[in-house]
Tab-separated table of N, CA and C in Angstrom:
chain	number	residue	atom	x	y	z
A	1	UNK	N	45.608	40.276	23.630
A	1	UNK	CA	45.379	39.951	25.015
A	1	UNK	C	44.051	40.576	25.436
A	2	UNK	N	43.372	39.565	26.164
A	2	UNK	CA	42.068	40.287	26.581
A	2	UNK	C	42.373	42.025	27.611
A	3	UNK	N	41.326	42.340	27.158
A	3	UNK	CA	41.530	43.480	27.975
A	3	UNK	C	41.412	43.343	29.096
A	4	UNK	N	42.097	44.465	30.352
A	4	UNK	CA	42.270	44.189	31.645
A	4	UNK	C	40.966	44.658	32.627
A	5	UNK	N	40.549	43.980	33.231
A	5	UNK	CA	39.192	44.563	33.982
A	5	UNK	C	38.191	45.092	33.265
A	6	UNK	N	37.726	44.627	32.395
A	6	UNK	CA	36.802	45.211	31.559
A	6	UNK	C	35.481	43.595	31.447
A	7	UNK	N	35.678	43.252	32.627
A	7	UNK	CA	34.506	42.033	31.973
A	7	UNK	C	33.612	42.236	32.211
A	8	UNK	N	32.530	42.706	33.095
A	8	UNK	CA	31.188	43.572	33.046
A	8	UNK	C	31.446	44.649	33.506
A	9	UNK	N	31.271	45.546	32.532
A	9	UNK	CA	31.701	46.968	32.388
A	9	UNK	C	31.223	47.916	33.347
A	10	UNK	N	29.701	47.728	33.850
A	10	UNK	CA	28.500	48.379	34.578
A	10	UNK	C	28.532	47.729	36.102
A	11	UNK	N	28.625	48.214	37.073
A	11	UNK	CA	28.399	47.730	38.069
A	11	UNK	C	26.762	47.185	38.210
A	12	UNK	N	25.360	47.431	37.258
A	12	UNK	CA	24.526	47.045	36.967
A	12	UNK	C	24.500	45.858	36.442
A	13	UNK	N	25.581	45.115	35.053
A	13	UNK	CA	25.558	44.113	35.378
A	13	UNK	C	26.115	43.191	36.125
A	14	UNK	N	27.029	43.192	37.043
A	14	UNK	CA	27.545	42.426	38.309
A	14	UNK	C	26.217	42.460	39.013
A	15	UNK	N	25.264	43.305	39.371
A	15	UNK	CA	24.341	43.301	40.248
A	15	UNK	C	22.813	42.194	39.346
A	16	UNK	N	23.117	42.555	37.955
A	16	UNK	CA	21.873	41.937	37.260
A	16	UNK	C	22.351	40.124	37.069
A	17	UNK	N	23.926	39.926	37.367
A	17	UNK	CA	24.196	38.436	36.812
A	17	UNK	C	23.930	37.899	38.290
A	18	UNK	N	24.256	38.690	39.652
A	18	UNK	CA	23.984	37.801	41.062
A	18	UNK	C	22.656	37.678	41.177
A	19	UNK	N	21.600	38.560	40.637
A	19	UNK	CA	19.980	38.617	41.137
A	19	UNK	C	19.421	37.423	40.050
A	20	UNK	N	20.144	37.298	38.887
A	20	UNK	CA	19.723	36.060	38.069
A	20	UNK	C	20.356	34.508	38.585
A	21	UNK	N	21.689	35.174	38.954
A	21	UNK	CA	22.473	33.888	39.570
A	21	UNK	C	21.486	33.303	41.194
A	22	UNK	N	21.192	34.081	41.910
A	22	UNK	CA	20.492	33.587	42.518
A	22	UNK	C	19.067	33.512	42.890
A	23	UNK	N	18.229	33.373	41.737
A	23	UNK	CA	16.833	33.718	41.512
A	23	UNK	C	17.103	31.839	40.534
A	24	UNK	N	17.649	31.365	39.769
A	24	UNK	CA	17.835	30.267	39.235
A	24	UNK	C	18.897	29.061	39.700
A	25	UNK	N	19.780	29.330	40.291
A	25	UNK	CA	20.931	28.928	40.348
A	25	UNK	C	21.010	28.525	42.454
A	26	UNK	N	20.092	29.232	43.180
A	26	UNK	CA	20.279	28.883	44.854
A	26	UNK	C	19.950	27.735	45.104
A	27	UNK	N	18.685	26.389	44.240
A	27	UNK	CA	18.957	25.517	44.562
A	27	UNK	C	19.986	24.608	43.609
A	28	UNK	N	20.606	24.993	43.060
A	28	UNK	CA	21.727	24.040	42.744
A	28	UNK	C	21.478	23.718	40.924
A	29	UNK	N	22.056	23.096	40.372
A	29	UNK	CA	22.244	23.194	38.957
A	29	UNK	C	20.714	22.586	37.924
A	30	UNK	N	20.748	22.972	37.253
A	30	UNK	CA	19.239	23.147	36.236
A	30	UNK	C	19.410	23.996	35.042
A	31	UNK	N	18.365	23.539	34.468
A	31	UNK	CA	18.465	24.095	32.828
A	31	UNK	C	18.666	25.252	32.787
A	32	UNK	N	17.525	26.386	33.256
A	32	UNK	CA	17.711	27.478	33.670
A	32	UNK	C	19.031	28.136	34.039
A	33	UNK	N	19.660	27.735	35.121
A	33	UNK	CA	20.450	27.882	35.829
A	33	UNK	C	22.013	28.218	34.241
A	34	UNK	N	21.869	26.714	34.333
A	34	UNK	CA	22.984	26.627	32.766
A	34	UNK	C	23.055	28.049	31.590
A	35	UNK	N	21.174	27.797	31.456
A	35	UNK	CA	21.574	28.864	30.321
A	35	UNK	C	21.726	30.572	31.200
A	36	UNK	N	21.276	30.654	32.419
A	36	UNK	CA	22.124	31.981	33.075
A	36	UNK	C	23.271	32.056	32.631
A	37	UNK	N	24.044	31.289	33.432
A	37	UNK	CA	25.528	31.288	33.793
A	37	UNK	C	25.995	31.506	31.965
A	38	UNK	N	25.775	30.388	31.208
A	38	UNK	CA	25.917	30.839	29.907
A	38	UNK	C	25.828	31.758	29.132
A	39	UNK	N	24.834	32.281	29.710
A	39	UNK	CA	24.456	33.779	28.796
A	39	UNK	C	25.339	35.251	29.564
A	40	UNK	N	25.598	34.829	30.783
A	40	UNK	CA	26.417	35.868	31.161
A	40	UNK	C	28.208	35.680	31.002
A	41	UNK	N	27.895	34.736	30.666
A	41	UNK	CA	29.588	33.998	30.279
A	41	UNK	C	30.099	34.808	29.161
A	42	UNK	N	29.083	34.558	28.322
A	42	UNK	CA	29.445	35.591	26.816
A	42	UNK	C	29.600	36.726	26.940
A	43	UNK	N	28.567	37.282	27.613
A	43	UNK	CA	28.352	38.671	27.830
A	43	UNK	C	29.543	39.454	28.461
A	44	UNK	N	29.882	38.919	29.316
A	44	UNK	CA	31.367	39.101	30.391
A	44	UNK	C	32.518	38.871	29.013
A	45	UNK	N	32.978	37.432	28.265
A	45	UNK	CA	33.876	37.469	27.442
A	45	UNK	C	33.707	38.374	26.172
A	46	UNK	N	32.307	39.031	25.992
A	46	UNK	CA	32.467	39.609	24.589
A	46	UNK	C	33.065	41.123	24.958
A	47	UNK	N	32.260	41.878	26.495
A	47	UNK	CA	33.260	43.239	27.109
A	47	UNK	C	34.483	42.371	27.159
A	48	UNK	N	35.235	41.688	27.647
A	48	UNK	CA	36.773	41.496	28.182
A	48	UNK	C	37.474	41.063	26.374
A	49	UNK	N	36.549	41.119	25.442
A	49	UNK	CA	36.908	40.960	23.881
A	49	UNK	C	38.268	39.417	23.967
A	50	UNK	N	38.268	38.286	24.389
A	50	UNK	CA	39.010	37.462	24.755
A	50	UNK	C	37.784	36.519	23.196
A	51	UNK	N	39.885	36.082	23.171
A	51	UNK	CA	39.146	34.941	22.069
A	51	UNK	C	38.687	33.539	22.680
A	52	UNK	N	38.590	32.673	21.372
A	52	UNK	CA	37.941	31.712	21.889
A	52	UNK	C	38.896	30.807	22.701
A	53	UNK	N	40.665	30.849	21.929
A	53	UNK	CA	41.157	30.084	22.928
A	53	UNK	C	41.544	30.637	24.283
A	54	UNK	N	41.787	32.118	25.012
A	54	UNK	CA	41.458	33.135	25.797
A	54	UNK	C	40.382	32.176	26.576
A	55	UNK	N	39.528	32.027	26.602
A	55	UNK	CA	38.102	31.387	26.731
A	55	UNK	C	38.316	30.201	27.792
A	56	UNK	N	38.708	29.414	26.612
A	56	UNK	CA	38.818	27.825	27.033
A	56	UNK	C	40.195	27.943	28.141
A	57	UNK	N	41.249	28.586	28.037
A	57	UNK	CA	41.837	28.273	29.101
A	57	UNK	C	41.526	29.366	30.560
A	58	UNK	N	40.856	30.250	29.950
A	58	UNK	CA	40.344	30.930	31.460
A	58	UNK	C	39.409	29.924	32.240
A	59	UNK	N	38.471	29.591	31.044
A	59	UNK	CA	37.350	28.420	32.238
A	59	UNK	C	38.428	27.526	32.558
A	60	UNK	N	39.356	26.935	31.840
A	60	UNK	CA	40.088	25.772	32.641
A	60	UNK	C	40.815	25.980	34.156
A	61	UNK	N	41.447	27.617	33.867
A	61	UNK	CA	41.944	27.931	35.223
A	61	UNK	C	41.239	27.985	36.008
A	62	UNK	N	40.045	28.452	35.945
A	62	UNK	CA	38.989	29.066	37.158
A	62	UNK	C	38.752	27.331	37.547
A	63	UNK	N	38.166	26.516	36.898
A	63	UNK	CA	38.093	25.393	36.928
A	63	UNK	C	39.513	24.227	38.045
A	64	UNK	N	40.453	24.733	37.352
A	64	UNK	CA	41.340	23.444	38.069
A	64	UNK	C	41.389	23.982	39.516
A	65	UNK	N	41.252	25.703	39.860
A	65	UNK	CA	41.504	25.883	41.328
A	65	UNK	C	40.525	25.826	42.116
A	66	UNK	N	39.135	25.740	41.562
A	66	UNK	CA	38.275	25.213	42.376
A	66	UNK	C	38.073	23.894	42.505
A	67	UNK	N	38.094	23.023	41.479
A	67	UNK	CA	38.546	21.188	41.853
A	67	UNK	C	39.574	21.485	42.806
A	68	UNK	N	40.540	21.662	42.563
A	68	UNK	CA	41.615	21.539	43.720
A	68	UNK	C	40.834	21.844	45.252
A	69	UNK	N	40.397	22.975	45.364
A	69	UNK	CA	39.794	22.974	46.528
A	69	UNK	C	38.370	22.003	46.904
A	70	UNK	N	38.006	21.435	45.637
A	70	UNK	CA	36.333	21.077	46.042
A	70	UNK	C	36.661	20.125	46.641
A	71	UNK	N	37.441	18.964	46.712
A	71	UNK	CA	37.499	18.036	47.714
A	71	UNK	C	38.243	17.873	49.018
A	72	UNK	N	38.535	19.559	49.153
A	72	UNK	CA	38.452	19.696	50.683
A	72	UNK	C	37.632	19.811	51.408
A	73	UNK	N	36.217	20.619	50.567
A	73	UNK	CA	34.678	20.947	51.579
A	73	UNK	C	34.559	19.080	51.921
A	74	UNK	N	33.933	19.314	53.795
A	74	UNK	CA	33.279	18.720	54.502
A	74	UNK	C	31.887	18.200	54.220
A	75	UNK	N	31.068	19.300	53.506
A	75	UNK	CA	29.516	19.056	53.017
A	75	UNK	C	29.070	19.671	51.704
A	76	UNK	N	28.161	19.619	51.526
A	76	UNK	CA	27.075	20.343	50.378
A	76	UNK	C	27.389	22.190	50.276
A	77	UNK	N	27.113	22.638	51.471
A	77	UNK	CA	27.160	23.622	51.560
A	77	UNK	C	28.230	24.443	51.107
A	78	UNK	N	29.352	23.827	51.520
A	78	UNK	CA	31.207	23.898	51.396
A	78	UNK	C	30.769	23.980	49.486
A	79	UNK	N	30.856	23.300	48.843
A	79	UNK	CA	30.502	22.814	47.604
A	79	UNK	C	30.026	23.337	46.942
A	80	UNK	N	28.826	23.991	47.572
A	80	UNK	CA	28.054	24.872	46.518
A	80	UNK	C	28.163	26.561	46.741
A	81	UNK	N	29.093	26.415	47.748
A	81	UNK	CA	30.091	27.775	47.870
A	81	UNK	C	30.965	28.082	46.632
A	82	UNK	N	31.454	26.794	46.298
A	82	UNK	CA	32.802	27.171	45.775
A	82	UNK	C	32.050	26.846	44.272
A	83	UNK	N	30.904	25.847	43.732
A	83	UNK	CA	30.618	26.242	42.580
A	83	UNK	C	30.126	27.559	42.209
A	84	UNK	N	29.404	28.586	43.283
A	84	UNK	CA	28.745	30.115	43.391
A	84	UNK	C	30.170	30.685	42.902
A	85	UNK	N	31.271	30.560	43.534
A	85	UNK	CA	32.551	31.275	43.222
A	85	UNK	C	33.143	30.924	42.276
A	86	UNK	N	32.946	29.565	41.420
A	86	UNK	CA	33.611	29.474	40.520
A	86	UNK	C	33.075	30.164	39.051
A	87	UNK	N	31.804	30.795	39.393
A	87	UNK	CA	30.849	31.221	38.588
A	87	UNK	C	31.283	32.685	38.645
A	88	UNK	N	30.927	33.170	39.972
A	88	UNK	CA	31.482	34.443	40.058
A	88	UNK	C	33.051	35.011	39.464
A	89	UNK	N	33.985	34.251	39.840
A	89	UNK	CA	34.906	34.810	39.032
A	89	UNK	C	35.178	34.222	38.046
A	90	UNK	N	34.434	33.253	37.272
A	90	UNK	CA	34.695	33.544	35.603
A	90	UNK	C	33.755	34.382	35.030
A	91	UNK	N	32.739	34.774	35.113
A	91	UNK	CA	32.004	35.998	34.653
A	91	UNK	C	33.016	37.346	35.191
A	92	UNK	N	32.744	37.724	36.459
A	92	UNK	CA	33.237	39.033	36.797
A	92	UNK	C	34.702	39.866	36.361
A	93	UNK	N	35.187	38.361	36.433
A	93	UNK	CA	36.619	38.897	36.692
A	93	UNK	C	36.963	38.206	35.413
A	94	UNK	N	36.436	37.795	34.072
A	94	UNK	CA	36.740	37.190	33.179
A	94	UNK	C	37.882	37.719	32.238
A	95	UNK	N	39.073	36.953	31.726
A	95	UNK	CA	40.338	36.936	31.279
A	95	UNK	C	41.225	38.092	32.241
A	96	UNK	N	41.293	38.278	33.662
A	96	UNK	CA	41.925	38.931	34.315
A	96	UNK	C	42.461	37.758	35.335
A	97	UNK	N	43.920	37.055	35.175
A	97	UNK	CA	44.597	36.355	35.462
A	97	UNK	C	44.726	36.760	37.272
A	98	UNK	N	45.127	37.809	37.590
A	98	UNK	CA	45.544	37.974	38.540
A	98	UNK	C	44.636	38.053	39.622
A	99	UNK	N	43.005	38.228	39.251
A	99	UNK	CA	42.166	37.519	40.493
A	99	UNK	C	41.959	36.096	40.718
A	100	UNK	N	42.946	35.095	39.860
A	100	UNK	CA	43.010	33.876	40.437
A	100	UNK	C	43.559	33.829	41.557
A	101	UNK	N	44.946	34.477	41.627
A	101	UNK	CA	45.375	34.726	43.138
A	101	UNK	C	44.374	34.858	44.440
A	102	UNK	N	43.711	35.708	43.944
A	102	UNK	CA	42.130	36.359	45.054
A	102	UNK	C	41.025	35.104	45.358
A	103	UNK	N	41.049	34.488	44.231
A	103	UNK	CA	39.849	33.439	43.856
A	103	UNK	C	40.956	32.171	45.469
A	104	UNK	N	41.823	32.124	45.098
A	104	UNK	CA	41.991	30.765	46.013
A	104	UNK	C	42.326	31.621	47.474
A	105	UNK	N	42.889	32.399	47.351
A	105	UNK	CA	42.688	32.882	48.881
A	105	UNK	C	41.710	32.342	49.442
A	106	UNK	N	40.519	33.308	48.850
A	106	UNK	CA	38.973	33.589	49.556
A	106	UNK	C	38.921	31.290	49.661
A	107	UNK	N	39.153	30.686	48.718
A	107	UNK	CA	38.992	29.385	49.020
A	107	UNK	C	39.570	28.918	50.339
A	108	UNK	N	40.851	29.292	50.450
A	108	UNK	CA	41.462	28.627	51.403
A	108	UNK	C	40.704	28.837	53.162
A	109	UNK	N	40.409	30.260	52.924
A	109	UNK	CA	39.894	31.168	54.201
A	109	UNK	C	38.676	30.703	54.447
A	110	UNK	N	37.658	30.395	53.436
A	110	UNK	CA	36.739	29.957	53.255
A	110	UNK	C	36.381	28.655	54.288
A	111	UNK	N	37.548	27.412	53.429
A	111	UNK	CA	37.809	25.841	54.069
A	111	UNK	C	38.258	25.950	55.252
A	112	UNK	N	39.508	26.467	55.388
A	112	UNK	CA	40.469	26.773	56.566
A	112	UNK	C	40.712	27.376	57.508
A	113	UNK	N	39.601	28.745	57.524
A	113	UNK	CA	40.082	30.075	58.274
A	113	UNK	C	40.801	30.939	57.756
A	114	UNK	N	40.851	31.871	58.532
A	114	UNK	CA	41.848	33.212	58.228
A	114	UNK	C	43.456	32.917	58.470
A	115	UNK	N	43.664	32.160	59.487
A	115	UNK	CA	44.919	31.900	59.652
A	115	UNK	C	45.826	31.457	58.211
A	116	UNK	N	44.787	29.988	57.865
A	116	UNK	CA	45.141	29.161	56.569
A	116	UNK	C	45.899	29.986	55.599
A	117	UNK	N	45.271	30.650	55.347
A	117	UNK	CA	45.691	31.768	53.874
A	117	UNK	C	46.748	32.281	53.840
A	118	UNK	N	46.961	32.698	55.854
A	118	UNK	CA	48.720	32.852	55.788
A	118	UNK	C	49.244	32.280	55.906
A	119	UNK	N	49.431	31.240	56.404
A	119	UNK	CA	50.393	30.077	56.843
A	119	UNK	C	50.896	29.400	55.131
A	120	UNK	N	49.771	29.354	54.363
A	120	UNK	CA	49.716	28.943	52.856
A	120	UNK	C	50.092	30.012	52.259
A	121	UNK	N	50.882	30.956	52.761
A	121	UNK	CA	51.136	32.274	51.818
A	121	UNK	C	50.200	32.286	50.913
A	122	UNK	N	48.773	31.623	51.022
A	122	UNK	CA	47.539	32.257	50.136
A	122	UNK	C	47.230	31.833	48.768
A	123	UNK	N	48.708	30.820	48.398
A	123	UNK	CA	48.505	30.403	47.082
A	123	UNK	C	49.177	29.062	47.093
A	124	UNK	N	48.366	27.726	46.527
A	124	UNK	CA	49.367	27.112	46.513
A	124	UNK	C	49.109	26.254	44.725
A	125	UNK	N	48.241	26.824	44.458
A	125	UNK	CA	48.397	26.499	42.494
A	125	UNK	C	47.883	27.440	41.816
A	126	UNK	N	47.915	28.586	42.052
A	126	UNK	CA	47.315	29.424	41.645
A	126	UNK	C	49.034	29.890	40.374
A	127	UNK	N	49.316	29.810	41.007
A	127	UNK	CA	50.832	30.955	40.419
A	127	UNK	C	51.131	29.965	38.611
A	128	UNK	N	50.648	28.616	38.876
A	128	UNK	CA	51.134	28.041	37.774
A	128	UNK	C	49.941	28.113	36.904
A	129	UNK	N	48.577	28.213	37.191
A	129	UNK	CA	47.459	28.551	36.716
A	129	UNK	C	47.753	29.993	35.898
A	130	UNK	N	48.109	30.616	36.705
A	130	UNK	CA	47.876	32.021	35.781
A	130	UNK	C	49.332	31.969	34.765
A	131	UNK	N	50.355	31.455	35.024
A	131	UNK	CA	51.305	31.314	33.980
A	131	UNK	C	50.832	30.575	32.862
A	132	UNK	N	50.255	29.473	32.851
A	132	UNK	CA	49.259	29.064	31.678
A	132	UNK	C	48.150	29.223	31.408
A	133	UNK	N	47.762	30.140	31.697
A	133	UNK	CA	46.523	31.251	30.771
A	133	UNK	C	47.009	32.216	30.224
A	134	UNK	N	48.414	32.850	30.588
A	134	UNK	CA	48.832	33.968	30.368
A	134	UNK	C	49.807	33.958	29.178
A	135	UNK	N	50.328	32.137	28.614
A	135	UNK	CA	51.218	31.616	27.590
A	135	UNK	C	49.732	32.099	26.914
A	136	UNK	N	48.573	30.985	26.773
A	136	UNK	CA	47.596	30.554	25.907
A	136	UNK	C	47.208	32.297	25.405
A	137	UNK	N	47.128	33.337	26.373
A	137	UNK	CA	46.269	34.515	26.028
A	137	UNK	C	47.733	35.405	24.824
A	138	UNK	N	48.876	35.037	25.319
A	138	UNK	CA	49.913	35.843	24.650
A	138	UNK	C	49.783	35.080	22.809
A	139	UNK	N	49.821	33.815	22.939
A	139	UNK	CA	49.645	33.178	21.731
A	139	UNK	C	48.520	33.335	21.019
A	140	UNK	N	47.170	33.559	21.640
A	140	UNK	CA	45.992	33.771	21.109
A	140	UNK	C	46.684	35.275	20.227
A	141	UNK	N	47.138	36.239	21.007
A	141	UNK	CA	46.748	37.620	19.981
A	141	UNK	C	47.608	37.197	18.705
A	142	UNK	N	48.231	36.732	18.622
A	142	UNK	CA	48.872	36.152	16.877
A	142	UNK	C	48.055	35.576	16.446
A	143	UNK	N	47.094	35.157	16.820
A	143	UNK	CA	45.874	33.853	16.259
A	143	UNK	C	45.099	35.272	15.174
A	144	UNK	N	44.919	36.155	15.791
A	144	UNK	CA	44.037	36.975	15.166
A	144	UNK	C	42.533	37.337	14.720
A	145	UNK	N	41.886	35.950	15.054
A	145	UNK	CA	40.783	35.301	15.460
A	145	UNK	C	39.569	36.071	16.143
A	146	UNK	N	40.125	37.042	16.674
A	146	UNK	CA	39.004	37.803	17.646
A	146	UNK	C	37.662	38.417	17.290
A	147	UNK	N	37.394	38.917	16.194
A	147	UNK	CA	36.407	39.321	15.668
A	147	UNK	C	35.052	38.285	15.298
A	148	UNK	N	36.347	36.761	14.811
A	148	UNK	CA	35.076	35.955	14.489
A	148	UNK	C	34.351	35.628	15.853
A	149	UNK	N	35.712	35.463	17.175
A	149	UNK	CA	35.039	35.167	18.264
A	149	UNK	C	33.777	35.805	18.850
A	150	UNK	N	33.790	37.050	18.511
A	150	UNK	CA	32.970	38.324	19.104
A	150	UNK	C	31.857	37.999	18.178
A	151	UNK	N	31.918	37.872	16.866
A	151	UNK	CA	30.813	37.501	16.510
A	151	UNK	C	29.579	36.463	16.851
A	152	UNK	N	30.651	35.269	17.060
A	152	UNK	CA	29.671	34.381	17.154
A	152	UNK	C	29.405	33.900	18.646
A	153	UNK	N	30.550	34.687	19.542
A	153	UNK	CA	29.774	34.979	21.060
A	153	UNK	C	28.741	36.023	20.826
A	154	UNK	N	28.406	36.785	20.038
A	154	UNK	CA	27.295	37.978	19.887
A	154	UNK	C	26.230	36.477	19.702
A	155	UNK	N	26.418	35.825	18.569
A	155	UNK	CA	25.314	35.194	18.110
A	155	UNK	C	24.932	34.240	19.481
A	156	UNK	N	26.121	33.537	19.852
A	156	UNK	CA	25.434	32.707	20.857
A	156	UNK	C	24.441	33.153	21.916
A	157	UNK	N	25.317	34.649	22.187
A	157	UNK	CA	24.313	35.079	23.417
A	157	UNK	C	23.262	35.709	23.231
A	158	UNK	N	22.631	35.763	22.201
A	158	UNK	CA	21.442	36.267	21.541
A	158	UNK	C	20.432	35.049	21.696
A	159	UNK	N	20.948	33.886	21.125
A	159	UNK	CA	20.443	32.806	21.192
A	159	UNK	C	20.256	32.308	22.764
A	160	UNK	N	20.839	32.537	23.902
A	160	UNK	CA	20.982	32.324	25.157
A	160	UNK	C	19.973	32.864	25.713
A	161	UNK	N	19.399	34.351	25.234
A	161	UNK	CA	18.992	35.074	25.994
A	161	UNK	C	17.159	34.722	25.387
A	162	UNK	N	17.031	34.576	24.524
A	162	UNK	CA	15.547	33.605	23.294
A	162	UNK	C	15.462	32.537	24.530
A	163	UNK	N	16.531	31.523	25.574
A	163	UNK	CA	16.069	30.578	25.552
A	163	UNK	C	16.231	30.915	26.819
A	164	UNK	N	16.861	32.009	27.446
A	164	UNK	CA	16.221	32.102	29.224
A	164	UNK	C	15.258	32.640	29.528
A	165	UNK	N	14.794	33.247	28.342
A	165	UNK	CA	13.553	34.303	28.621
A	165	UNK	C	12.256	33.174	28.711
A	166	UNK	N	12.420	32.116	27.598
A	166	UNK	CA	11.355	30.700	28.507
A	166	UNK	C	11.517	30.013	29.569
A	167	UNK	N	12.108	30.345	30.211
A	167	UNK	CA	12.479	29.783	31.762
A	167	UNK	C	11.984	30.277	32.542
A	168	UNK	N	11.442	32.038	32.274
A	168	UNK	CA	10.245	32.599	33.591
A	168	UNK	C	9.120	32.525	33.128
A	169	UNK	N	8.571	31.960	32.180
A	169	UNK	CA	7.283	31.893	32.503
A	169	UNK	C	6.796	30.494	33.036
C-alpha cells in the first residue's frame, strides 16, 4: 500500500510544483504545461512509492470526481478551477484516498456555496471512489511490482525533467 502522506515530502516541493504549475499551466493546457504536471506526477508517486496499478486508479479517482463536478461549472473560469484542483490533489495528496473526501467538498463549496457541502453531507461519490482505489491499492501490494515501478518512474522523470528544462528558454 502506498505510503500515507508522504507524496511531496518537503513543503518546498508543494511550493516549487504551484510556482511551476502556475508560471506554465495559468493560461490553460500546453506542452509545457503537460510535461510540468508530468514530471511532478512522478515525483509525488515515486515519495508516496505507489505502484503502477496504485497509479492508474488514483488518477482515475481524482479524475471521475472532478468530471462529475465539471459539468456543473457555469463558465471557463469554474473549469479551470477544478482542472488546477484536479492537478493539485493528484500530485499533493497522491495515493492518500481520504483527501478525496476533501477534494469534492472544496468542489461542491466551490459550485454551490458553503451551505451546499452541508446540505450534501459533503460527499456524494466520493465514498465509492475511495473504496475502489483502496480494493486496486490492497491488490497491488501482492503484485509485488514496486521496485520496477520506482524504477522506471525514476527513469521517466529524469526524462521529463531533459524535456521541461527546453520549455524556458
Amino acid at each position: 500500500m502506498a505510503v500515507q502522506n508522504n507524496a511531496l515530502v518537503k513543503s518546498g516541493d508543494i511550493k516549487n510544483f504551484y510556482l511551476h504549475y502556475n508560471t506554465f499551466c495559468s493560461s490553460g493546457s500546453s506542452a509545457a504545461c503537460d510535461a510540468i504536471i508530468h514530471q511532478w506526477k512522478y515525483v509525488s508517486y515515486e515519495h508516496a512509492g505507489m505502484t503502477s496499478q496504485e497509479i492508474a486508479a488514483w488518477e482515475n479517482s481524482v479524475t471521475q470526481i472532478i468530471e462529475h463536478y465539471n459539468h456543473q461549472c457555469k463558465d471557463n473560469t469554474c473549469r479551470n478551477h477544478l482542472r488546477s484542483q484536479k492537478y493539485r490533489y493528484m500530485i499533493e495528496h497522491a495515493g492518500t484516498p481520504e483527501y478525496l473526501y476533501q477534494l469534492e467538498s472544496s468542489l461542491i463549496t466551490y459550485i454551490h456555496g458553503p451551505m451546499a457541502a452541508v446540505t450534501a453531507a459533503g460527499h456524494q461519490i466520493s465514498g465509492s471512489v475511495v473504496e475502489a482505489y483502496n480494493t486496486v491499492s490492497r491488490q497491488s501490494v501482492r503484485g509485488g511490482s514496486r521496485t520496477q515501478v520506482n524504477n522506471s518512474a525514476k527513469a521517466h522523470k529524469n526524462s521529463e525533467v531533459a524535456t521541461v528544462g527546453t520549455h524556458h528558454s
